[in-house]
Amino acid sequence: MIPDLAPTLPRAEALRQLTRAFAAAGLANPRGDARFLAEHALGLSSSELILHGQAPLGESGAQALGEAAARRLAGEPVARILGAWEFWGLPFRLSPETLVPRPDTETLVAAALPLFPERHRPLRLIDLGTGSGCILVALLHERPEAFGIGLDRSQDALATAKANAEANGVASRAAFLRGSWLDALAGPFDLIVSNPPYIGTGVIPTLDAEVREHDPPAALDGGPDGLDAYRAILGNIAQRPGLLAAHGVVALEIGYDQATAVTELARKAGFSDVTVARDLAGQARVVTLRPSLSVR
């Protein structure tokens, strides 16, 4: 039930009422959701919300917060309501054709950076299926001499990624191209990264409603067994050895149960050095791949 948020209601009390309503609705993070939406709707920082908690909502604040609460109680994720989310400590704008950046994907950035530990080493990167650009932008933020390409089939996603690169100060070292995986690209790349679609087609109807109904289907559907994108990426690298630099590395996010299958695909494609990194929950989340001499 949506609480009655009157314009005269103090902000702190509105926050308490929202938290209770979200908890009663069974939302996983009622306090955090209420705080994020209150800050967004009222245009306040966390500290301002605390320091000025006794100030009334006001007409516009009450209306904006009520509308945001209604959307959340209808099942829309907080990040979609805000239109933005944080990743790797950086802000990212979202759009309908981009995934919400998730903490699990930070494992990909964390696994890739130690592969090139020299911060100022020049690197050429490519992020396949870049979406919001969060992976590419985070890597460019950490490696100031790197240049990166974000590739995506969605023009909407590419526009969003470009805007995020500009907002985070790396646009001069980034390019965004429309295309499918590695088709029509020329290497060599020092690092190829991707968080591709990896959900099996038949599994998508069973996903949580916040994912199933609000994330773009093209960013989720990995084909019947969830492995279509990995076959395309690894097969392309195997067939076109010039795509990967002599000491280049591929880093791919995977589903929690896909480590064995993706490792097998990688070995068949000629990758002799395969490492699996785990996320904070202990689940296999990223495979890093180095090719054998015959593939270089």
mmCIF file with all atom_site columns, C-alpha atoms in Angstrom, residues 87 101-109 198 253 279-281 285-286:
data_model
loop_
_atom_site.group_PDB
_atom_site.id
_atom_site.type_symbol
_atom_site.label_atom_id
_atom_site.label_alt_id
_atom_site.label_comp_id
_atom_site.label_asym_id
_atom_site.label_entity_id
_atom_site.label_seq_id
_atom_site.pdbx_PDB_ins_code
_atom_site.Cartn_x
_atom_site.Cartn_y
_atom_site.Cartn_z
_atom_site.occupancy
_atom_site.B_iso_or_equiv
_atom_site.pdbx_formal_charge
_atom_site.auth_seq_id
_atom_site.auth_comp_id
_atom_site.auth_asym_id
_atom_site.auth_atom_id
_atom_site.pdbx_PDB_model_num
ATOM 1  C CA . PHE A 1 87  ? 29.535 0.911   -10.769 1.00 0.00 ? 87  PHE A CA 1
ATOM 2  C CA . PRO A 1 101 ? 25.355 -2.501  -13.673 1.00 0.00 ? 101 PRO A CA 1
ATOM 3  C CA . ARG A 1 102 ? 25.633 -5.138  -10.968 1.00 0.00 ? 102 ARG A CA 1
ATOM 4  C CA . PRO A 1 103 ? 28.241 -5.731  -8.267  1.00 0.00 ? 103 PRO A CA 1
ATOM 5  C CA . ASP A 1 104 ? 28.967 -9.179  -9.725  1.00 0.00 ? 104 ASP A CA 1
ATOM 6  C CA . THR A 1 105 ? 30.270 -7.519  -12.891 1.00 0.00 ? 105 THR A CA 1
ATOM 7  C CA . GLU A 1 106 ? 32.830 -5.567  -10.888 1.00 0.00 ? 106 GLU A CA 1
ATOM 8  C CA . THR A 1 107 ? 34.546 -8.969  -10.577 1.00 0.00 ? 107 THR A CA 1
ATOM 9  C CA . LEU A 1 108 ? 35.337 -8.693  -14.289 1.00 0.00 ? 108 LEU A CA 1
ATOM 10 C CA . VAL A 1 109 ? 37.082 -5.344  -13.826 1.00 0.00 ? 109 VAL A CA 1
ATOM 11 C CA . TYR A 1 198 ? 24.361 -15.893 -20.863 1.00 0.00 ? 198 TYR A CA 1
ATOM 12 C CA . GLU A 1 253 ? 31.799 -12.787 -17.286 1.00 0.00 ? 253 GLU A CA 1
ATOM 13 C CA . ASP A 1 279 ? 32.650 -13.049 -7.031  1.00 0.00 ? 279 ASP A CA 1
ATOM 14 C CA . LEU A 1 280 ? 32.068 -11.905 -3.449  1.00 0.00 ? 280 LEU A CA 1
ATOM 15 C CA . ALA A 1 281 ? 29.477 -14.650 -2.976  1.00 0.00 ? 281 ALA A CA 1
ATOM 16 C CA . ARG A 1 285 ? 31.996 -15.299 -12.258 1.00 0.00 ? 285 ARG A CA 1
ATOM 17 C CA . VAL A 1 286 ? 34.854 -14.565 -14.693 1.00 0.00 ? 286 VAL A CA 1
#
